[in-house]
GROMACS .gro file of C-alpha atoms in nm:
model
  315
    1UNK     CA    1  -2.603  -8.263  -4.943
    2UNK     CA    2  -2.859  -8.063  -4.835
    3UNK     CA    3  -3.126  -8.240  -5.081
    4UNK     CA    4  -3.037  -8.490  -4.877
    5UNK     CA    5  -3.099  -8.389  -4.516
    6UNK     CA    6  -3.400  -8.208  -4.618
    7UNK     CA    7  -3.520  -8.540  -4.794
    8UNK     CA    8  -3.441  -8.742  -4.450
    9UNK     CA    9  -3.670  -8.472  -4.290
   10UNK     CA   10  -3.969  -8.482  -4.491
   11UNK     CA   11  -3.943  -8.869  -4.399
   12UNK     CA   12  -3.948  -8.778  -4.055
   13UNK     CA   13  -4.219  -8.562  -4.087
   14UNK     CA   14  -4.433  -8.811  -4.238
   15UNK     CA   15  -4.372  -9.110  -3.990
   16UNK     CA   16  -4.486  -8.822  -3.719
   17UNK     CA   17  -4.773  -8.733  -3.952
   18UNK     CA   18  -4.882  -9.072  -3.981
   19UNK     CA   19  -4.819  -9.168  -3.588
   20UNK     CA   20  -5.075  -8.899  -3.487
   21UNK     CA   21  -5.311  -8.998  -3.764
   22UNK     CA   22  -5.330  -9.370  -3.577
   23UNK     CA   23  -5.319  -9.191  -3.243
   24UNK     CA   24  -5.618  -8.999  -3.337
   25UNK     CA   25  -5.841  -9.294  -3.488
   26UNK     CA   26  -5.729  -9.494  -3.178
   27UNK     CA   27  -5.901  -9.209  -2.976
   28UNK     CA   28  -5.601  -9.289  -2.693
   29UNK     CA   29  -5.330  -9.104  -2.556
   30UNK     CA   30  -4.980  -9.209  -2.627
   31UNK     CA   31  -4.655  -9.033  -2.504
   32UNK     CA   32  -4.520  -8.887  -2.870
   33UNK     CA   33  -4.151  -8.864  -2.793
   34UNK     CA   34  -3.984  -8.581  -2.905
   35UNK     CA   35  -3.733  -8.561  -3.182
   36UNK     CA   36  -3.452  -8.361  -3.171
   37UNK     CA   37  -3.334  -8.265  -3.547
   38UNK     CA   38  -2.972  -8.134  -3.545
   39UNK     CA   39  -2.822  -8.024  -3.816
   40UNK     CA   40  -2.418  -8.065  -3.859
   41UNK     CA   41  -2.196  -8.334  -3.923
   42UNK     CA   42  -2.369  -8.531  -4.181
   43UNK     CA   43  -2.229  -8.895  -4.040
   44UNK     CA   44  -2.381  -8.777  -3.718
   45UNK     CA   45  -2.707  -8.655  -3.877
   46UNK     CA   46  -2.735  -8.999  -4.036
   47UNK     CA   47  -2.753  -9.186  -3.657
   48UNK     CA   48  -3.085  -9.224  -3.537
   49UNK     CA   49  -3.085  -9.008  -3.279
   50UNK     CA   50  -3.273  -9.148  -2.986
   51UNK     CA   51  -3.615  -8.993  -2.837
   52UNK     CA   52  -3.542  -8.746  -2.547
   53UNK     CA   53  -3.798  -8.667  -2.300
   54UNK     CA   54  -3.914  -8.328  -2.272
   55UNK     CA   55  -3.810  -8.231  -1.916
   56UNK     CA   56  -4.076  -8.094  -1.767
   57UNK     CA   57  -4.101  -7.676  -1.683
   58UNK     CA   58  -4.124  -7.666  -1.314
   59UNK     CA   59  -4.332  -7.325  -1.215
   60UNK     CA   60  -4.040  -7.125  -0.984
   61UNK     CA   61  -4.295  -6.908  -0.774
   62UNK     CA   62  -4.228  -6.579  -0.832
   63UNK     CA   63  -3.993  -6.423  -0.624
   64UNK     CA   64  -4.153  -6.162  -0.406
   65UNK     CA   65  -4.066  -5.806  -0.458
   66UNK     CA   66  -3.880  -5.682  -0.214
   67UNK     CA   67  -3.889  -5.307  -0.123
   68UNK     CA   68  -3.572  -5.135  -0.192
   69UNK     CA   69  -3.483  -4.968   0.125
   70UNK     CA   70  -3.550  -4.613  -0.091
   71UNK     CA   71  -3.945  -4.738  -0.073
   72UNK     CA   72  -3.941  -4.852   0.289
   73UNK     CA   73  -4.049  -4.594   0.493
   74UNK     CA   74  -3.786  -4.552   0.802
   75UNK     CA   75  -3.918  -4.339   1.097
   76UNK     CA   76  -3.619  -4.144   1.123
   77UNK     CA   77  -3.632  -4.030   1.480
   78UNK     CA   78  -3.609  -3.687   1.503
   79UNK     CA   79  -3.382  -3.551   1.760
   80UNK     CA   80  -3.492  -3.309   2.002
   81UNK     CA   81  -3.342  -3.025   2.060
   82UNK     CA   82  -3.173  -2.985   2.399
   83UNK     CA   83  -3.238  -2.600   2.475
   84UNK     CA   84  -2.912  -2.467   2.519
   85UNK     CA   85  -2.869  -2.385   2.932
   86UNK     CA   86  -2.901  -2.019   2.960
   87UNK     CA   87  -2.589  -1.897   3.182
   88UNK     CA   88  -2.681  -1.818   3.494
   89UNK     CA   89  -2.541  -1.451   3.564
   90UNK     CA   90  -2.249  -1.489   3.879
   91UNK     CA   91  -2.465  -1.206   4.091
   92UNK     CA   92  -2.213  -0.883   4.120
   93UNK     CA   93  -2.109  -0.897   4.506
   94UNK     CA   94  -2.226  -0.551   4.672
   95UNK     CA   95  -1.944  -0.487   4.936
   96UNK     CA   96  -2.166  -0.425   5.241
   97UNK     CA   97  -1.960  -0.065   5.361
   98UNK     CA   98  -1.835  -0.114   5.716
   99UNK     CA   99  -2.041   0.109   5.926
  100UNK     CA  100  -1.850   0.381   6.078
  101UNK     CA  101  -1.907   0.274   6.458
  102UNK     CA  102  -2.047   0.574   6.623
  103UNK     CA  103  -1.891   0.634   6.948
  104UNK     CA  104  -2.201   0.628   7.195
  105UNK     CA  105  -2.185   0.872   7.452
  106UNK     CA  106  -2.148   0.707   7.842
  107UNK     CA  107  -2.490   0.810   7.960
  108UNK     CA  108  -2.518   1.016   8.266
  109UNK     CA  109  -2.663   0.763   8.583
  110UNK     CA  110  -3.013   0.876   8.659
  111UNK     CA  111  -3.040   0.930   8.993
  112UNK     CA  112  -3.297   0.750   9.202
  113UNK     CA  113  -3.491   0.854   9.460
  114UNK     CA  114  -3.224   0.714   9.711
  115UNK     CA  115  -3.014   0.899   9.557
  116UNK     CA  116  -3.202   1.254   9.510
  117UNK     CA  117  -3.241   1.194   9.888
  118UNK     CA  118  -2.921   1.119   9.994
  119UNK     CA  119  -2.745   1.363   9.755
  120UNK     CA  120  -2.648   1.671   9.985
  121UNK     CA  121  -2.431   1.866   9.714
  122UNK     CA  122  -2.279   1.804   9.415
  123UNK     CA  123  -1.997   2.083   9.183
  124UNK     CA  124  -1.941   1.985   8.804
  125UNK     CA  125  -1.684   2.346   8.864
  126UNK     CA  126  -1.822   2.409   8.481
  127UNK     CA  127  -1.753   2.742   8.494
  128UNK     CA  128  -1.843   2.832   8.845
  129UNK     CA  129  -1.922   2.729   9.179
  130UNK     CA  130  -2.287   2.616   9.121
  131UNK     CA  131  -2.439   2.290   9.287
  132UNK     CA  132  -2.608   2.098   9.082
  133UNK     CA  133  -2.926   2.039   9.348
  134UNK     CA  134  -2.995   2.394   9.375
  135UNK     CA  135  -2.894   2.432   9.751
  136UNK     CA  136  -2.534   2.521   9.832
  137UNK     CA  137  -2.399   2.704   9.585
  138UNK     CA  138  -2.048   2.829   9.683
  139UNK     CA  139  -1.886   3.179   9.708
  140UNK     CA  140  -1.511   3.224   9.700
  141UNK     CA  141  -1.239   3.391   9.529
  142UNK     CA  142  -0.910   3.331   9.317
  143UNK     CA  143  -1.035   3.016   9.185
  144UNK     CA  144  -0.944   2.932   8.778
  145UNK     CA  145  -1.100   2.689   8.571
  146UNK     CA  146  -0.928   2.445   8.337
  147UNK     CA  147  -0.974   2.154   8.144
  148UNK     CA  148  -1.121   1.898   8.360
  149UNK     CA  149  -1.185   1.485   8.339
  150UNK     CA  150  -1.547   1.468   8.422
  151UNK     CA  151  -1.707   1.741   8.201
  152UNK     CA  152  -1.515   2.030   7.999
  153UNK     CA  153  -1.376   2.197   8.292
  154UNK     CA  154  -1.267   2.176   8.654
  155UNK     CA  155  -1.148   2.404   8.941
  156UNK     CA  156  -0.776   2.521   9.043
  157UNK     CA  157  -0.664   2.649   9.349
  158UNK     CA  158  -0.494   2.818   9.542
  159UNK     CA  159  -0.810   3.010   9.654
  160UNK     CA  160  -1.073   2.953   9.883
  161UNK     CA  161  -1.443   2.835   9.889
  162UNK     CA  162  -1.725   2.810  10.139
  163UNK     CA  163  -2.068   2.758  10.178
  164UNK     CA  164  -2.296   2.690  10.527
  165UNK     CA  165  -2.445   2.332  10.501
  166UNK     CA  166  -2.695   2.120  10.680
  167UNK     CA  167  -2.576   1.883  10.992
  168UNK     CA  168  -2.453   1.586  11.012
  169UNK     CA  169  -2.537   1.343  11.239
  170UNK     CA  170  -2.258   1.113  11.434
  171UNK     CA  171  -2.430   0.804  11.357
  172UNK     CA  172  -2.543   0.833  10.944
  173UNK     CA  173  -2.343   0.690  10.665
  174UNK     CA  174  -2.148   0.923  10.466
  175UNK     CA  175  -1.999   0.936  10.138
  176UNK     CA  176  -1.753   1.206   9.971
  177UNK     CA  177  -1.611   1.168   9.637
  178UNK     CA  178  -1.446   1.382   9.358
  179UNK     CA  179  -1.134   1.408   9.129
  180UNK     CA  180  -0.838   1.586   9.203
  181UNK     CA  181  -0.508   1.662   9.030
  182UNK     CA  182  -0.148   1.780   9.141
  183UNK     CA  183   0.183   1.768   9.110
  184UNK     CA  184   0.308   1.829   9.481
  185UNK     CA  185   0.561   2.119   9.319
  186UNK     CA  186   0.372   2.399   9.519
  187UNK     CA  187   0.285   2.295   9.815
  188UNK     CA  188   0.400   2.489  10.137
  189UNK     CA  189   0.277   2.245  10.378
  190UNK     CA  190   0.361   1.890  10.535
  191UNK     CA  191   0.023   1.833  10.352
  192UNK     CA  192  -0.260   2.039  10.209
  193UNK     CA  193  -0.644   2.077  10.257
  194UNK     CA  194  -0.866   2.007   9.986
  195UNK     CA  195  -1.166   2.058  10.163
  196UNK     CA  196  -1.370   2.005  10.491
  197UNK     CA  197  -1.653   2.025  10.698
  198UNK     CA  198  -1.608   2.216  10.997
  199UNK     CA  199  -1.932   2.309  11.327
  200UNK     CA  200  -1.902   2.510  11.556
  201UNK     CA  201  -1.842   2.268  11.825
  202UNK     CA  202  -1.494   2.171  11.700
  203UNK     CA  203  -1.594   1.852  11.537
  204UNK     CA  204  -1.462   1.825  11.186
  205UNK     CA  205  -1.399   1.595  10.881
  206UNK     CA  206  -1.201   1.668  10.555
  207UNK     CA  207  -0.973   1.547  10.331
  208UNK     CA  208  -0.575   1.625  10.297
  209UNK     CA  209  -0.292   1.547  10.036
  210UNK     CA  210   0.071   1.491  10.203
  211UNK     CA  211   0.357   1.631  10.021
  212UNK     CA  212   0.439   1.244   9.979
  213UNK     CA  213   0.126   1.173   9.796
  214UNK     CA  214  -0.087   1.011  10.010
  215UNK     CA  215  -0.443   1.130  10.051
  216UNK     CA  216  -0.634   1.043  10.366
  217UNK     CA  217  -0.952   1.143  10.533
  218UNK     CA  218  -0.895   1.277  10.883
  219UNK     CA  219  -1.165   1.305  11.199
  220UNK     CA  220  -1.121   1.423  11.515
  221UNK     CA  221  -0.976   1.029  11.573
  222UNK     CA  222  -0.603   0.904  11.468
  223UNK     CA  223  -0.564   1.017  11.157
  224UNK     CA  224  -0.267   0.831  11.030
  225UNK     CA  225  -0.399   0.501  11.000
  226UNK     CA  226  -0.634   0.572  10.738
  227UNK     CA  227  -0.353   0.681  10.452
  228UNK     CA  228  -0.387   0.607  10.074
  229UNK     CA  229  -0.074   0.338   9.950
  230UNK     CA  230  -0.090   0.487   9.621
  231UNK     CA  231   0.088   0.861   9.513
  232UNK     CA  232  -0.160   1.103   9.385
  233UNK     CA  233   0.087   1.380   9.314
  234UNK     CA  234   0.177   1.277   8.916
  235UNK     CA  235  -0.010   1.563   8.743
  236UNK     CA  236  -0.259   1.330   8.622
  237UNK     CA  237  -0.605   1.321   8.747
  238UNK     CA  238  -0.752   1.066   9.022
  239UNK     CA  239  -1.075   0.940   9.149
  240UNK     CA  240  -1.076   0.923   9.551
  241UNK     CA  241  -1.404   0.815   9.693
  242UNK     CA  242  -1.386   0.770  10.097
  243UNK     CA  243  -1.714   0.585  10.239
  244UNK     CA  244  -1.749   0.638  10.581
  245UNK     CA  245  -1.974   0.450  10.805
  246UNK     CA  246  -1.968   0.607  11.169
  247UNK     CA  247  -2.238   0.330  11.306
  248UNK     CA  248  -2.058   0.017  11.194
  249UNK     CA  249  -1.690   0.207  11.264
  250UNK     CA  250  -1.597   0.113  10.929
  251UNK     CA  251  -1.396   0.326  10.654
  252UNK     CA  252  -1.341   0.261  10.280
  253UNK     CA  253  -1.097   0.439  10.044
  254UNK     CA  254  -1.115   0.382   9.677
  255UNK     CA  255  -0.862   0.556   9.402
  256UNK     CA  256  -0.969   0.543   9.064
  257UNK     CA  257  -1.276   0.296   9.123
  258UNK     CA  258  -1.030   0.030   9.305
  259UNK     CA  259  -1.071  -0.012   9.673
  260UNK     CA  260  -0.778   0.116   9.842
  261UNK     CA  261  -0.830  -0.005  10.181
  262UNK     CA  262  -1.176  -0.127  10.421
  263UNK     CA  263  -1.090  -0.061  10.797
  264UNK     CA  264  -1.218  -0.051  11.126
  265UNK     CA  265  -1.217   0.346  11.186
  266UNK     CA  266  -1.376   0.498  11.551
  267UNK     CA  267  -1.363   0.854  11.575
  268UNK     CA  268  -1.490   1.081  11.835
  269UNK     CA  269  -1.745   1.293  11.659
  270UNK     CA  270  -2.023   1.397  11.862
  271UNK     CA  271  -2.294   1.520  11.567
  272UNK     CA  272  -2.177   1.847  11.353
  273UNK     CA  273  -2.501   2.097  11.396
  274UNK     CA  274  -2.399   2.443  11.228
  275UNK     CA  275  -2.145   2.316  10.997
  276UNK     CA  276  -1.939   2.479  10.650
  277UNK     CA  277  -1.824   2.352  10.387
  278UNK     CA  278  -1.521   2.462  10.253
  279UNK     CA  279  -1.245   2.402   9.950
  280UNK     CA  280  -0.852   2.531   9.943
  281UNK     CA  281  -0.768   2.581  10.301
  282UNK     CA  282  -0.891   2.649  10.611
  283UNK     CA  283  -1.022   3.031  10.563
  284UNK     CA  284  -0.888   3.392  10.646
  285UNK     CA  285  -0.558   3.258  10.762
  286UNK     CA  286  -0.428   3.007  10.430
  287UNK     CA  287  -0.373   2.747  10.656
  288UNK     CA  288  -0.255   2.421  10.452
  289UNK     CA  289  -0.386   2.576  10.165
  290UNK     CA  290  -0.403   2.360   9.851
  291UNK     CA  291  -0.286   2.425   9.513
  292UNK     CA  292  -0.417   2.171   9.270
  293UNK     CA  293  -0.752   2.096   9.073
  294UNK     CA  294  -1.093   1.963   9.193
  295UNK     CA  295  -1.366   1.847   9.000
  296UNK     CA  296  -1.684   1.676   9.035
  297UNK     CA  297  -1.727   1.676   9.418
  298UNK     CA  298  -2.036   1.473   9.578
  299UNK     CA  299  -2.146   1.500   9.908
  300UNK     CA  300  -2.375   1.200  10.016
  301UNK     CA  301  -2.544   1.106  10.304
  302UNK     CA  302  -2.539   0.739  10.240
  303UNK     CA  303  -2.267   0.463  10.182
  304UNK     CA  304  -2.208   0.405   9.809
  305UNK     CA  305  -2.142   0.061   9.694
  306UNK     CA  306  -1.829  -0.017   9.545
  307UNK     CA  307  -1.985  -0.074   9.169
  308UNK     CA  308  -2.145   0.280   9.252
  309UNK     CA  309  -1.791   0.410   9.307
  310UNK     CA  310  -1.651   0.246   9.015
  311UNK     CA  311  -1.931   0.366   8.800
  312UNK     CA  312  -1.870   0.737   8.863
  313UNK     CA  313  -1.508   0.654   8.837
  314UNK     CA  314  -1.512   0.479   8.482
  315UNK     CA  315  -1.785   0.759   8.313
   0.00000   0.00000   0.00000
């Protein structure tokens, strides 16, 4: 069987042979068709198999290489670093100490030239019976010193004080203040003489404390009209201040830098020329003699204002 396939072969082979053998003398192109030789079922080898054109090869175009993502270059971005915040330090509070508030001393008024004028005498009792201008100091007996408001110390009666002064004149201003303190337990009197300016004409002015309290400044006019409202006797110290204005008949009283009273006042002074000044009662005899403290006594020869007053009142 195979003799025989390989015999229909050859023939094949020759027919071919001798088709390109005419091809080639006819110097002309003719379309050879292809055979197809298939060997396998020998009935179906035996058909004439019929020419098969050869398909022609088209050219794919060569697919273009693409990078794998290993070979393409990716900018990776590169992150930047965030600095890390540095922590701001919480700043250590400093407690501010509370200053310690110094008390400030209340400053002594200067005096002004007014004043230095006007000024006749002036006892701080610090001890003794010293004025402070230099003029009238004071002689006296029996008088003890004590704890005082205006200073360390003040003077305490009973006991007696004088000194010879200049005049006064019936017309000038004039101004007496000073502290005083009692109780009204040892009194003797309807009231009691703190102190007063006597001449030899009769003529006097001075100031008393009434076993009910009330402190006025009597003349050689009515003397009752001129009374303080307010009780002195409480064994506490008090500020009187009397302001006296002979020209304009006018009196003021102030206790304690408060104005007591402003009245019309006529008296019938008729100008003091030899005149004494004297504190706890009224000399040799002990008439209405006082028994009490005084400190701080001003004589001036001017009217002090009320803020004045006050002033030497508050310090």
């Amino acid at each position: 069987m195979v003799d025989r396939q390989r015999r229909k072969l050859l023939r094949k082979l020759s027919s071919v042979s001798a088709i390109g053998a005419l091809t080639g003398l006819a110097g002309c192109t003719a379309e050879i068709p292809s055979i197809r030789v298939e060997v396998g079922d020998p009935e179906e080898s035996e058909q004439t198999s019929e020419p098969t054109a050869t398909p022609v090869k088209t050219e794919t175009p060569a697919e273009t290489a693409k990078p794998s993502p290993s070979e393409v270059e990716t900018g990776t971005a590169t992150a930047t670093s965030t600095a890390t915040p540095t922590e701001t330090p919480t700043p250590t509070v400093t407690e501010t100490p509370t200053p310690t508030a110094t008390e400030t001393p209340t400053p002594t008024a200067t005096p002004t030239t007014q004043d230095e004028d006007a000024l006749v005498a002036r006892y701080r009792f610090e001890g003794d019976l010293t004025d402070t201008t230099g003029d009238y100091d004071l002689s006296g007996s029996e008088i003890t010193y004590d704890d005082g408001p205006e200073g360390s110390q003040g003077a305490f009666w009973p006991g007696f004080a004088s000194v010879d002064i200049v005049p006064i004149d019936d017309e000038e201003p004039l101004t007496f203040c000073y502290w005083i303190q009692d109780d009204g337990t040892s009194s003797t009197w309807d009231d009691d003489l703190i102190w007063k300016i006597t001449s030899e004409n009769g003529d006097q002015v001075g100031t008393f404390c009434t076993t009910e309290g009330e402190v006025f400044l009597f003349t050689a006019g009515d003397n009752t009209m001129n009374q303080s409202d307010t009780d002195v006797l409480d064994g506490q110290w008090h500020h009187v201040a009397f302001v006296y204005e002979q020209s304009e008949n006018r009196m003021r009283l102030y206790l304690d830098g408060s104005e007591e009273f402003d009245i019309e006042y006529i008296d019938n002074l008729t100008g003091m020329d030899t005149t004494a000044l004297m504190f706890g009662n009224n000399g040799s005899d002990g008439w209405k003699e006082y028994d009490g403290g005084v400190d701080d006594y001003r004589f001036y020869r001017r009217a002090l204002s009320a803020s004045e007053i006050r002033d030497i009142a508050e310090r």
